[in-house]
CSV table of C-alpha atoms and ligand atoms in Angstrom, one decimal:
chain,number,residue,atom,x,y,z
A,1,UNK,CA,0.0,0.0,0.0
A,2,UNK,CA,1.6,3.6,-0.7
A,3,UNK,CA,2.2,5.8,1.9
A,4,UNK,CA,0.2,9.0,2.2
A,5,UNK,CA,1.6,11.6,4.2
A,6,UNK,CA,-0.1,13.4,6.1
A,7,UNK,CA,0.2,17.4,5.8
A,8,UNK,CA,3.3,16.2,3.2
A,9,UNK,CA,4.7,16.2,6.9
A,10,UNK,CA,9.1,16.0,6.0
A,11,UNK,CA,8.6,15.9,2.1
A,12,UNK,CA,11.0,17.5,0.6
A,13,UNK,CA,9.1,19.4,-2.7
A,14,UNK,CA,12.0,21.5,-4.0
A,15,UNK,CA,15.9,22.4,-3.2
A,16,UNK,CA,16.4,25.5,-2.5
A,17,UNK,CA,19.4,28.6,-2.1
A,18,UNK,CA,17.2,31.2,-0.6
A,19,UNK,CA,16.4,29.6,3.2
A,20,UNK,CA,17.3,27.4,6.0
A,21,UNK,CA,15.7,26.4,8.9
A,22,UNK,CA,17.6,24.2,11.6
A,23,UNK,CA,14.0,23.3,13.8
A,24,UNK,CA,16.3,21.5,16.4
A,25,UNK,CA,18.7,24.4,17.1
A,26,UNK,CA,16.1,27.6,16.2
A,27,UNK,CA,18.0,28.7,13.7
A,28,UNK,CA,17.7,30.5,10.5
A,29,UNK,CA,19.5,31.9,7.3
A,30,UNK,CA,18.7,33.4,4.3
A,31,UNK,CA,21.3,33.2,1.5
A,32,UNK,CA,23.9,31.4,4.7
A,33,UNK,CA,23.4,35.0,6.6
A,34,UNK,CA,21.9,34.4,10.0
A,35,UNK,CA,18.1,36.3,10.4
A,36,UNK,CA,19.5,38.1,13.6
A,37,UNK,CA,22.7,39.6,11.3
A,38,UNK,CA,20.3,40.8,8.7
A,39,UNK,CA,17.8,42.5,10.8
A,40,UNK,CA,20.9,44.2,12.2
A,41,UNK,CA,23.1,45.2,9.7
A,42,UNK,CA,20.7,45.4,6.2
A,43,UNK,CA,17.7,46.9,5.1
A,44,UNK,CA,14.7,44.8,3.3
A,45,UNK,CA,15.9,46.0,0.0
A,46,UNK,CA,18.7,44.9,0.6
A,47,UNK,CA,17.2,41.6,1.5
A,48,UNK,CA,15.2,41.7,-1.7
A,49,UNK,CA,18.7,41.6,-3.7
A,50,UNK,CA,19.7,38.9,-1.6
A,51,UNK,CA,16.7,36.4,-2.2
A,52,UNK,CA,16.3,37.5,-6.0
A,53,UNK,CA,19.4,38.4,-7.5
A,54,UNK,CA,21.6,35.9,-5.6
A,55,UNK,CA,23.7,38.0,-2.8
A,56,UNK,CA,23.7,41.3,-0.8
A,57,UNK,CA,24.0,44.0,-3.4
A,58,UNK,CA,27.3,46.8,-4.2
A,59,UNK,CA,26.2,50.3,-3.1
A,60,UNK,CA,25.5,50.6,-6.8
A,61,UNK,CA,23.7,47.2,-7.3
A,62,UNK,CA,21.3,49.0,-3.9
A,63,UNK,CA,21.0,52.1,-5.9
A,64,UNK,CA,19.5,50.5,-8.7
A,65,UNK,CA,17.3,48.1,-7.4
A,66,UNK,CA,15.7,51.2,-5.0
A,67,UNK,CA,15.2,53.1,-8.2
A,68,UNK,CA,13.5,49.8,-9.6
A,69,UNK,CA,11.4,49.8,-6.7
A,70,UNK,CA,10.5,53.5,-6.5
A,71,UNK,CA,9.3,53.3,-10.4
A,72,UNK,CA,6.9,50.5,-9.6
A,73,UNK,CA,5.0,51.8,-6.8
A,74,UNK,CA,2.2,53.6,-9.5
A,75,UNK,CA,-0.5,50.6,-10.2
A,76,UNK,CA,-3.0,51.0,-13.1
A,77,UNK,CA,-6.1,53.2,-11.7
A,78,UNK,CA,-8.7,50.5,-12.0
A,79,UNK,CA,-6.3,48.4,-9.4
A,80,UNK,CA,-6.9,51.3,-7.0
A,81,UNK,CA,-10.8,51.5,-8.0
A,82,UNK,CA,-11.3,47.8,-7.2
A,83,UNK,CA,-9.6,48.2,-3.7
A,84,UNK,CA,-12.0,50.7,-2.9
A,85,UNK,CA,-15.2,49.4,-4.5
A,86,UNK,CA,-15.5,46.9,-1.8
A,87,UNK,CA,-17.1,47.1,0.8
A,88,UNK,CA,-15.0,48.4,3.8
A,89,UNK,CA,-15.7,46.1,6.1
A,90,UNK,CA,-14.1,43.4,4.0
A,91,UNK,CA,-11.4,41.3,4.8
A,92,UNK,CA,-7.9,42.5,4.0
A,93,UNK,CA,-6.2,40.0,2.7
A,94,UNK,CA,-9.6,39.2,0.5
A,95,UNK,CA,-9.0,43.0,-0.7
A,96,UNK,CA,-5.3,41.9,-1.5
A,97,UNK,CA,-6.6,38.9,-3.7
A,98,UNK,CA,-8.9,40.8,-5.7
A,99,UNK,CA,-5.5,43.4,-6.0
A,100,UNK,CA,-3.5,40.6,-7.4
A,101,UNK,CA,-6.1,38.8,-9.4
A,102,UNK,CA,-6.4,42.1,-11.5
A,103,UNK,CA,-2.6,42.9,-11.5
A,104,UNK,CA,-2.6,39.7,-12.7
A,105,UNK,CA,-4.8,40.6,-15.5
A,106,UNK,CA,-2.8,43.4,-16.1
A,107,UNK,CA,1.1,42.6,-15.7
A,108,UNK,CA,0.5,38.2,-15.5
A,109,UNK,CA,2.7,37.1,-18.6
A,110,UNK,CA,5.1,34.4,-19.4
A,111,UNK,CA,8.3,33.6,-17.6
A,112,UNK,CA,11.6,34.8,-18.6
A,113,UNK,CA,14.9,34.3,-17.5
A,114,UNK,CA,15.8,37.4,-18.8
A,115,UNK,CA,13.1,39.2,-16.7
A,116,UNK,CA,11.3,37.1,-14.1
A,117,UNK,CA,13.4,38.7,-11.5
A,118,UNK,CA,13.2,42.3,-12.4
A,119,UNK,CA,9.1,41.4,-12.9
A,120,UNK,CA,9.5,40.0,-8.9
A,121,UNK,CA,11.1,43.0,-7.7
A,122,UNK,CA,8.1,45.0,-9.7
A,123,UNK,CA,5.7,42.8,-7.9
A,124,UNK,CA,7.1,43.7,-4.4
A,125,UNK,CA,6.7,47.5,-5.1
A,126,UNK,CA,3.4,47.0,-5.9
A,127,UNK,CA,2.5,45.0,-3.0
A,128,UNK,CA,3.3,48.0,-0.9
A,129,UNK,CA,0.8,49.9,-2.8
A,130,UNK,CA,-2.0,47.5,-3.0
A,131,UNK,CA,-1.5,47.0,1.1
A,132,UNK,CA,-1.4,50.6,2.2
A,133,UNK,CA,-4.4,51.5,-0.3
A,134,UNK,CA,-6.4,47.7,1.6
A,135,UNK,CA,-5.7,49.8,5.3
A,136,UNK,CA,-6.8,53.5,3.5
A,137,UNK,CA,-10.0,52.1,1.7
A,138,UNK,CA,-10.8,50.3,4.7
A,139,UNK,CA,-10.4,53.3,7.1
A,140,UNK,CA,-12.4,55.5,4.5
A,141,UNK,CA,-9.2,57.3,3.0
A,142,UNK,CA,-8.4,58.3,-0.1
A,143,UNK,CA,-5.8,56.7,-2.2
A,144,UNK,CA,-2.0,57.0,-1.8
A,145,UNK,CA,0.7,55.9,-3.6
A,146,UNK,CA,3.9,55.2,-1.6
A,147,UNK,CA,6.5,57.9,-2.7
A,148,UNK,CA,10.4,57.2,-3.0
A,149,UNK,CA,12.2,58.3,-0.3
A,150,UNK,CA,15.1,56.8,1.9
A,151,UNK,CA,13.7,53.2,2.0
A,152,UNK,CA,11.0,51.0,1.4
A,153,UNK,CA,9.7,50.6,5.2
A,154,UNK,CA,9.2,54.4,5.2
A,155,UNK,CA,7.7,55.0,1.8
A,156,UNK,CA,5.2,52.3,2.7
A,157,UNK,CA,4.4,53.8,6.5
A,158,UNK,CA,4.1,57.1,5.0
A,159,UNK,CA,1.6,56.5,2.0
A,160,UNK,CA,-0.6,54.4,5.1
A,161,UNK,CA,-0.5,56.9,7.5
A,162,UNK,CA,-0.1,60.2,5.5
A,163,UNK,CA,2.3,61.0,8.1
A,164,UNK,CA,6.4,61.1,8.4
A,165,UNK,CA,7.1,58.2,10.5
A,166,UNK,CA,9.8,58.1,13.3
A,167,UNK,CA,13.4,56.3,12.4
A,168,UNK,CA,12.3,53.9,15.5
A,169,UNK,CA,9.2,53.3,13.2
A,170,UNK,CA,10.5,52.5,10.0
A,171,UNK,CA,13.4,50.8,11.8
A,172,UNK,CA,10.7,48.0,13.2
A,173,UNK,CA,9.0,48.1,10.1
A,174,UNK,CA,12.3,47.3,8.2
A,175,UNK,CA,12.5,44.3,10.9
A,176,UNK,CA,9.4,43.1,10.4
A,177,UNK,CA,9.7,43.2,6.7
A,178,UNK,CA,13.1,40.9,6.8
A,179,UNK,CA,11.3,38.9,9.6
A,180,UNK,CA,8.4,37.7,7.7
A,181,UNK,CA,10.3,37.7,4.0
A,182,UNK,CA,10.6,34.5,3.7
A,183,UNK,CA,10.6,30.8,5.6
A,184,UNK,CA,11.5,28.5,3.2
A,185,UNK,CA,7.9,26.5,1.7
A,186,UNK,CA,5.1,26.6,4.6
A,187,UNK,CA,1.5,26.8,3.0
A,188,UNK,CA,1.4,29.6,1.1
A,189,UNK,CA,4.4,29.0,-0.5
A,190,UNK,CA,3.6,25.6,-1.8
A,191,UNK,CA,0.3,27.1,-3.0
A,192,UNK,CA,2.4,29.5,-5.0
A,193,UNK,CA,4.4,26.5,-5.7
A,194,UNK,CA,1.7,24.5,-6.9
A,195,UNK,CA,0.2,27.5,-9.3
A,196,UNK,CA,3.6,28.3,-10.9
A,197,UNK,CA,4.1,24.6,-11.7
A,198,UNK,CA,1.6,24.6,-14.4
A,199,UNK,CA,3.4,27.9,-15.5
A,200,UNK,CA,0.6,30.1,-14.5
A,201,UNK,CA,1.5,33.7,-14.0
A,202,UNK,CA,3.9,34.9,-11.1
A,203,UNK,CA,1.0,37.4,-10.0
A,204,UNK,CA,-1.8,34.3,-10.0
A,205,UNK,CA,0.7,32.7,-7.5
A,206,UNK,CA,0.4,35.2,-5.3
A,207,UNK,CA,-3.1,35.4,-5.1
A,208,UNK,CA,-2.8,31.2,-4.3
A,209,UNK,CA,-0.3,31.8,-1.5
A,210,UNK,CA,-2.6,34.6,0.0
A,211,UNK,CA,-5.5,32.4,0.0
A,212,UNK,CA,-3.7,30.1,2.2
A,213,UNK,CA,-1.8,32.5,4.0
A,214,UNK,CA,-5.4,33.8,5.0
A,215,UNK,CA,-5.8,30.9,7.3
A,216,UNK,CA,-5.5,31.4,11.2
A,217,UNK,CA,-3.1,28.5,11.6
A,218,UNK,CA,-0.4,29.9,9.1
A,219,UNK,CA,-0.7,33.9,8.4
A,220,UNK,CA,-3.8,34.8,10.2
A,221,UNK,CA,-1.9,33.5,13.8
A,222,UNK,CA,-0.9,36.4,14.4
A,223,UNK,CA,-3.7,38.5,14.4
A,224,UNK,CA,-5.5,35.4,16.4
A,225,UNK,CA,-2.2,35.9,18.8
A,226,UNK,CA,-2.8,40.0,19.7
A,227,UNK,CA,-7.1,39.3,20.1
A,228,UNK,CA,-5.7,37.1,23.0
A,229,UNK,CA,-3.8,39.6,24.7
A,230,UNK,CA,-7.0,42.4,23.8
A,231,UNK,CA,-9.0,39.2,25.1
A,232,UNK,CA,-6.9,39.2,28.5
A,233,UNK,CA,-7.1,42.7,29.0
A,234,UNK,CA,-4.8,43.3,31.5
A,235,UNK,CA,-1.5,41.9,32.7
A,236,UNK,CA,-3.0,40.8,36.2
A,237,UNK,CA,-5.7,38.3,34.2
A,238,UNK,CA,-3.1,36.7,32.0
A,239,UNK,CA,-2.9,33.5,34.5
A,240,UNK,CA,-6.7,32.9,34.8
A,241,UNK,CA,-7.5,32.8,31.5
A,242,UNK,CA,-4.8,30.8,30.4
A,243,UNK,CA,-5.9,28.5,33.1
A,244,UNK,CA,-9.4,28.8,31.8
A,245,UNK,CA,-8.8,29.1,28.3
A,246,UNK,CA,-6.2,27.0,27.4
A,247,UNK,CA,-5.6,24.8,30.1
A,248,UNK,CA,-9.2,23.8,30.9
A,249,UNK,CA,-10.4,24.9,27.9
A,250,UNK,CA,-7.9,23.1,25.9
A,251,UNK,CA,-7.5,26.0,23.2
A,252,UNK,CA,-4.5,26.2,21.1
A,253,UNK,CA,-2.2,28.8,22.1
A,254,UNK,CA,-2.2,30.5,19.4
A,255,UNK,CA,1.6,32.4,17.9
A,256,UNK,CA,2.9,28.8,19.6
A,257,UNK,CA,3.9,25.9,17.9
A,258,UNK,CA,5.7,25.2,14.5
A,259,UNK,CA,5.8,22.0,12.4
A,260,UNK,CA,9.3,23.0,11.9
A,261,UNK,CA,10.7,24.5,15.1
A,262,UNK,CA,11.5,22.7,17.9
A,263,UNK,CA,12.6,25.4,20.1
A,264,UNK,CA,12.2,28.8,19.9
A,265,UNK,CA,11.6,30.4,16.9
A,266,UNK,CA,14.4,32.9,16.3
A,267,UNK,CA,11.8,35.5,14.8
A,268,UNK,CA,9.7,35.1,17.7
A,269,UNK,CA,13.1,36.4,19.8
A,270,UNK,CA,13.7,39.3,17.5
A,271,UNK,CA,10.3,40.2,17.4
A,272,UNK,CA,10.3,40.5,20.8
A,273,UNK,CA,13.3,43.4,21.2
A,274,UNK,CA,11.4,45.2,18.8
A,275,UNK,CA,8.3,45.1,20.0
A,276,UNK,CA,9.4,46.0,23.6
A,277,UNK,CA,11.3,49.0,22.0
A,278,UNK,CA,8.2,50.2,20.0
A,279,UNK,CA,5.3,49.8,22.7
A,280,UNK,CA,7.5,51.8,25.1
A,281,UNK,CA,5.5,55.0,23.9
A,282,UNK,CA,2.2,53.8,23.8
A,283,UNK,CA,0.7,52.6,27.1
A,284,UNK,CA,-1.9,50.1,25.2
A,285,UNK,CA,0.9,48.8,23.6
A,286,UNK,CA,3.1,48.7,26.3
A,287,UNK,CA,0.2,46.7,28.2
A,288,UNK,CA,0.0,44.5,25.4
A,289,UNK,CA,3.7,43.8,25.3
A,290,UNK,CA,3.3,43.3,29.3
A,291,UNK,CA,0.6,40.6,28.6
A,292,UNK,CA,2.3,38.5,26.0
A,293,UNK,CA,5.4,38.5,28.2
A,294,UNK,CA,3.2,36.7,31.3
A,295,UNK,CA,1.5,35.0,28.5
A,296,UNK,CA,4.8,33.5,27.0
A,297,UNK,CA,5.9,32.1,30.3
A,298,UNK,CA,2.9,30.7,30.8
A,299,UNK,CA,3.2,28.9,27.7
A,300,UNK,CA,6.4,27.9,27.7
A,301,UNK,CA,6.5,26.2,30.9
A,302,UNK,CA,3.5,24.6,30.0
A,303,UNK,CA,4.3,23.4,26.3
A,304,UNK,CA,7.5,23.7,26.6
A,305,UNK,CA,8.3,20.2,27.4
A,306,UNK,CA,6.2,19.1,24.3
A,307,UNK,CA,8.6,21.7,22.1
A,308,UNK,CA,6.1,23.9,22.0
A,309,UNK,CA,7.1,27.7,21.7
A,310,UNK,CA,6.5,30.8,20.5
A,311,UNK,CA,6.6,31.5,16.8
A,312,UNK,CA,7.4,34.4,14.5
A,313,UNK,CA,3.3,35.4,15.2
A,314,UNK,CA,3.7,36.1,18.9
A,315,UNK,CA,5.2,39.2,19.2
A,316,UNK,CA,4.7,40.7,15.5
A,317,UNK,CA,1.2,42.0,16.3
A,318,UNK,CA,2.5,43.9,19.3
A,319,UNK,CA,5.0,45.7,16.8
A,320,UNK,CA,2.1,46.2,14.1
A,321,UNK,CA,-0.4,47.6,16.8
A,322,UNK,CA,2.4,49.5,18.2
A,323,UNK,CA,2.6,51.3,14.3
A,324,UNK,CA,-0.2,52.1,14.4
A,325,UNK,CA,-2.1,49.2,12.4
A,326,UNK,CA,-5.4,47.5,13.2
A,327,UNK,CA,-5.3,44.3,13.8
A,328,UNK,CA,-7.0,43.3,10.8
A,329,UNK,CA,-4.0,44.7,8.7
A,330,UNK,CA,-1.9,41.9,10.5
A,331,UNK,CA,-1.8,39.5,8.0
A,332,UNK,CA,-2.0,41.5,5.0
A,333,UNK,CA,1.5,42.8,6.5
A,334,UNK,CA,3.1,39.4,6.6
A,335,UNK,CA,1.8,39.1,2.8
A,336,UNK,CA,3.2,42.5,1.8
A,337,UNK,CA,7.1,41.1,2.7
A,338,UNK,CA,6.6,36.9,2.0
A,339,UNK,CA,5.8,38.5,-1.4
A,340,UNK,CA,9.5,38.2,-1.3
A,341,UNK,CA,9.4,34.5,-0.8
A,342,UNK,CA,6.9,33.8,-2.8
A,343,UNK,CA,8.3,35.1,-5.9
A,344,UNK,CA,12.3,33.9,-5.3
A,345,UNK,CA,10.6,30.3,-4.6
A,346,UNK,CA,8.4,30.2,-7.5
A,347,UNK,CA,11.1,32.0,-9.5
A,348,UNK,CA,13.5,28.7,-8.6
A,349,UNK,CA,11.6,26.4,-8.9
A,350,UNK,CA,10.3,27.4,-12.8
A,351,UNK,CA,13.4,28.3,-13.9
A,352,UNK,CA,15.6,25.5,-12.5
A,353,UNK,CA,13.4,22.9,-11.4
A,354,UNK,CA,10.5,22.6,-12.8
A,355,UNK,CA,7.9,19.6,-13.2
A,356,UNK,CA,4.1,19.8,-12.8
A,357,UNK,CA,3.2,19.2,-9.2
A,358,UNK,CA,0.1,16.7,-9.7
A,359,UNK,CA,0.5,14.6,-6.7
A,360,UNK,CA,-2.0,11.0,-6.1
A,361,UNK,CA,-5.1,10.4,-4.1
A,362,UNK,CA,-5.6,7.0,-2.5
A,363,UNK,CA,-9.2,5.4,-3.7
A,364,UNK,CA,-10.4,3.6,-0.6
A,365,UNK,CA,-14.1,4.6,-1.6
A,366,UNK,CA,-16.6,1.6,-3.0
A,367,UNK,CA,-14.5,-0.2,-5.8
A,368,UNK,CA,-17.5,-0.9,-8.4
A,369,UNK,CA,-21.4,0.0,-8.2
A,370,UNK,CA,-24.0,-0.1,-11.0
A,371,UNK,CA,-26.1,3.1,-11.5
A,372,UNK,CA,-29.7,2.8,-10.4
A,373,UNK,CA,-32.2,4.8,-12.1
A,374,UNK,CA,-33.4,7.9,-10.0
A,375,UNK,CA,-37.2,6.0,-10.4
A,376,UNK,CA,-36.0,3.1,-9.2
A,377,UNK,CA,-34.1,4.6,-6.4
A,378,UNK,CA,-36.7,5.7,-3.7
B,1,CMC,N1,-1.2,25.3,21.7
B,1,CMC,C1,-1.4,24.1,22.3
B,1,CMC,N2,-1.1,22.9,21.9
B,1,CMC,C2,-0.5,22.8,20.7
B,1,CMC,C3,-0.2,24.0,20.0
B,1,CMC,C4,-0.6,25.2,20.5
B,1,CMC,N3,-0.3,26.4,19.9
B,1,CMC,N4,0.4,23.7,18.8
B,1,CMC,C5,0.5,22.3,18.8
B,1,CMC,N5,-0.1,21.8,19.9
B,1,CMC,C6,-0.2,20.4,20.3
B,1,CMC,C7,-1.3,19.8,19.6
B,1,CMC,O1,-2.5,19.9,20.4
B,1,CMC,C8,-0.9,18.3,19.5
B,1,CMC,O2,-1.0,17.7,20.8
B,1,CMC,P1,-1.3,16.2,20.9
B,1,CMC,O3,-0.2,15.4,20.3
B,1,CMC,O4,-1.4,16.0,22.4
B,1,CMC,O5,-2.6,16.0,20.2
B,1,CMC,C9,0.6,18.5,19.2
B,1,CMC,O6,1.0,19.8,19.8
B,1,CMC,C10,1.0,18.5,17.7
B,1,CMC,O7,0.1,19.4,17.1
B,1,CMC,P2,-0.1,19.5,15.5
B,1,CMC,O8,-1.2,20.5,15.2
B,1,CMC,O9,-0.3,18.1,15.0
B,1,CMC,O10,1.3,19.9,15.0
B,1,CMC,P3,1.6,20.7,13.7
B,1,CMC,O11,3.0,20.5,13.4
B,1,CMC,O12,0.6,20.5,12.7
B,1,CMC,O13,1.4,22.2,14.4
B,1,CMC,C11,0.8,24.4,14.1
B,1,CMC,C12,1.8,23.3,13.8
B,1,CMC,C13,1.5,25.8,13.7
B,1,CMC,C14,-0.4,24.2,13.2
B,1,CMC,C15,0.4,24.4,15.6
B,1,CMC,O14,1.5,24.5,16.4
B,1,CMC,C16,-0.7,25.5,15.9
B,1,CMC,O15,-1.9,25.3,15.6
B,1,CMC,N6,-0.2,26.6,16.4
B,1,CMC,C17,-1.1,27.7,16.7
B,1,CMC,C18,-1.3,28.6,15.4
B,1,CMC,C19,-0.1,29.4,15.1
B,1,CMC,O16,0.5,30.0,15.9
B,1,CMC,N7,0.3,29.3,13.8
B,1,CMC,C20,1.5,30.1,13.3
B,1,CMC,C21,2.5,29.1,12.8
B,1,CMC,S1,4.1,29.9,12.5
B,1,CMC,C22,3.9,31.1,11.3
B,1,CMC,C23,3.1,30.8,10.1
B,1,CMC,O17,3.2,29.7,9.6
B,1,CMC,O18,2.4,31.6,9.6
């Protein structure tokens, strides 16, 4: 009998240059740089070089890839329109699908070697648009298109909040960007795997990964992370509900637990400096940050011994709240950097490794049964 495996739980679907993930150790690298070294010492564009083009750029290879992204920020009006057609109470990353499915009408054409990576970086700048115009349609704004300026955290904070953010802010946006660019091939990635292995359209792939990004297990965690720290209100509850909640209640934790970590998750960590950095001026976030601290101990000492810990999701809401997002922008946040991911895995996989993912279904429903009329059938 073949083997089915269950979630494709340890099958390997692709080789890939752009990340690794040691689960046992809580460690990860993109390109062979450690995630702590980039957040520290690069920018996202920067990053953006790294997972497309191969390596951190030159000062000149920066220079041009920031003018590539500045150009790309203006979408076709109708893109705009569409955004704000719906109906504002709609979800976000829904608004981000129907973005993508019309850039895709718009920009989705064959791949090139000769151009699928300049078309990626095109893709990224465009995400920035679509996701600052999802948060301004939905909080009854009028459009915005992010302007260039010094980098792409800042020209994105500034065309969703029509203000001049701090250098703390764009700092923890830049981190949060890096953070979330890319983790190897969870869901939403093998959903943009999966679409780009019939040689569908980079931009159709994206709206696949963002459909199952949407979920509250992979991209939506960490909005389901923050409502339990609005849920616990205050610091001084966080040990009764979890006692009620989770422990008697026997609710997931949720921004705990990865199929792939072990330990902690190294995001989760970094996260965590920002976000204790960033809440310091706002006392809702601050109480927040407070929460999830008590919260994490809880959790760890609970799970812990099941290798249960926080992920990535635990601590990036804090930071988003602490910018100034609502938590319904959460996930449509995460979307606007794995953009990156998406587009260097799908981008590998065509152009080096391609074959049509069409995996098998085991039968095991009745092997032969003759049709009886409808008459005849009761
Ligand atoms: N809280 C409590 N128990 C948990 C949790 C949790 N967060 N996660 C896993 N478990 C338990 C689970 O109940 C099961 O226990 P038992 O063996 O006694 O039945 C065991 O651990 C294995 O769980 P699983 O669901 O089979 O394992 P998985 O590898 O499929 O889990 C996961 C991965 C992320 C779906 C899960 O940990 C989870 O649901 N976490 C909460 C949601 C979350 O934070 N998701 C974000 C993931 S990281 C970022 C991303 O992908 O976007």
């Amino acid at each position: 009998m073949s083997q089915i495996s269950r979630g494709l739980e340890n099958v390997f679907i692709k080789t890939t240059s752009l990340t690794y993930i040691d689960g046992e150790n809580g460690i990860l690298r993109y390109g062979g740089y450690d995630i702590e070294d980039l957040v520290e010492h690069t920018s996202f564009e920067e990053v953006v070089h790294l997972m497309l083009y191969g390596d951190l750029p030159t000062k000149l290879q920066l220079q041009r890839l920031k003018s590539a992204l500045d150009e790309a920020y203006e979408v076709p009006q109708q893109v705009i329109d569409m955004i704000y057609s719906l109906p504002r109470d709609s979800d976000a990353v829904g608004m981000m699908e129907t973005a993508f499915s019309a850039l895709s009408s718009i920009y989705g054409m064959p791949w090139n070697k000769a151009t699928n990576r300049d078309n990626a970086v095109k893709l990224v700048a465009r995400a920035s648009t679509v996701v600052a115009n999802v948060l301004r349609a939905k909080e009854g704004k009028k459009p915005a298109i992010p302007e260039p300026s010094e980098s792409f955290a800042k020209s994105f904070l500034k065309a969703s909040f029509s203000r001049t953010p701090t250098e703390e802010e764009v700092k923890a946006m830049d981190a949060a960007l890096i953070l979330y660019a890319d983790h190897e091939v969870p869901a939403s990635t093998t959903a943009a795997l999966v679409t780009s292995s019939t040689l569908s359209d980079i931009y159709s792939c994206v709206v696949a990964a963002l459909a199952a990004l949407k979920g509250p297990l992979h991209g939506g965690a960490a909005e389901e992370a923050f409502k339990q720290f609005v849920e616990i209100g205050e610091p001084d509850m966080t040990e009764s509900w979890f006692k009620r909640k989770i422990i008697e209640g026997k609710s997931r934790l949720m921004g705990f637990g990865h199929r792939v970590y072990k330990t902690y998750d190294p995001r989760a960590k970094i996260f965590k400096k920002y976000a204790k950095v960033i809440s310091e001026r706002n006392s809702d976030a601050r109480k927040y940050f407070e929460i999830a601290q008590k919260l994490e101990e809880l959790g760890v000492e609970t799970f812990g011994a099941k290798h249960i810990y926080p992920n990535t999701d635990f601590y990036s809401g804090v930071v988003f709240y602490a910018l100034g997002f609502p938590v319904y922008m959460f996930t449509s946040l995460f979307a606007l950097s794995r953009t990156l991911g998406w587009t260097a895995h799908v981008i590998e996989y065509v152009e080096d490794q391609h074959r049509l993912i069409r995996p098998r279904a085991l039968y095991v429903g009745p092997l032969k049964r003759d049709v009886v009329p409808i008459e005849l059938r009761g």
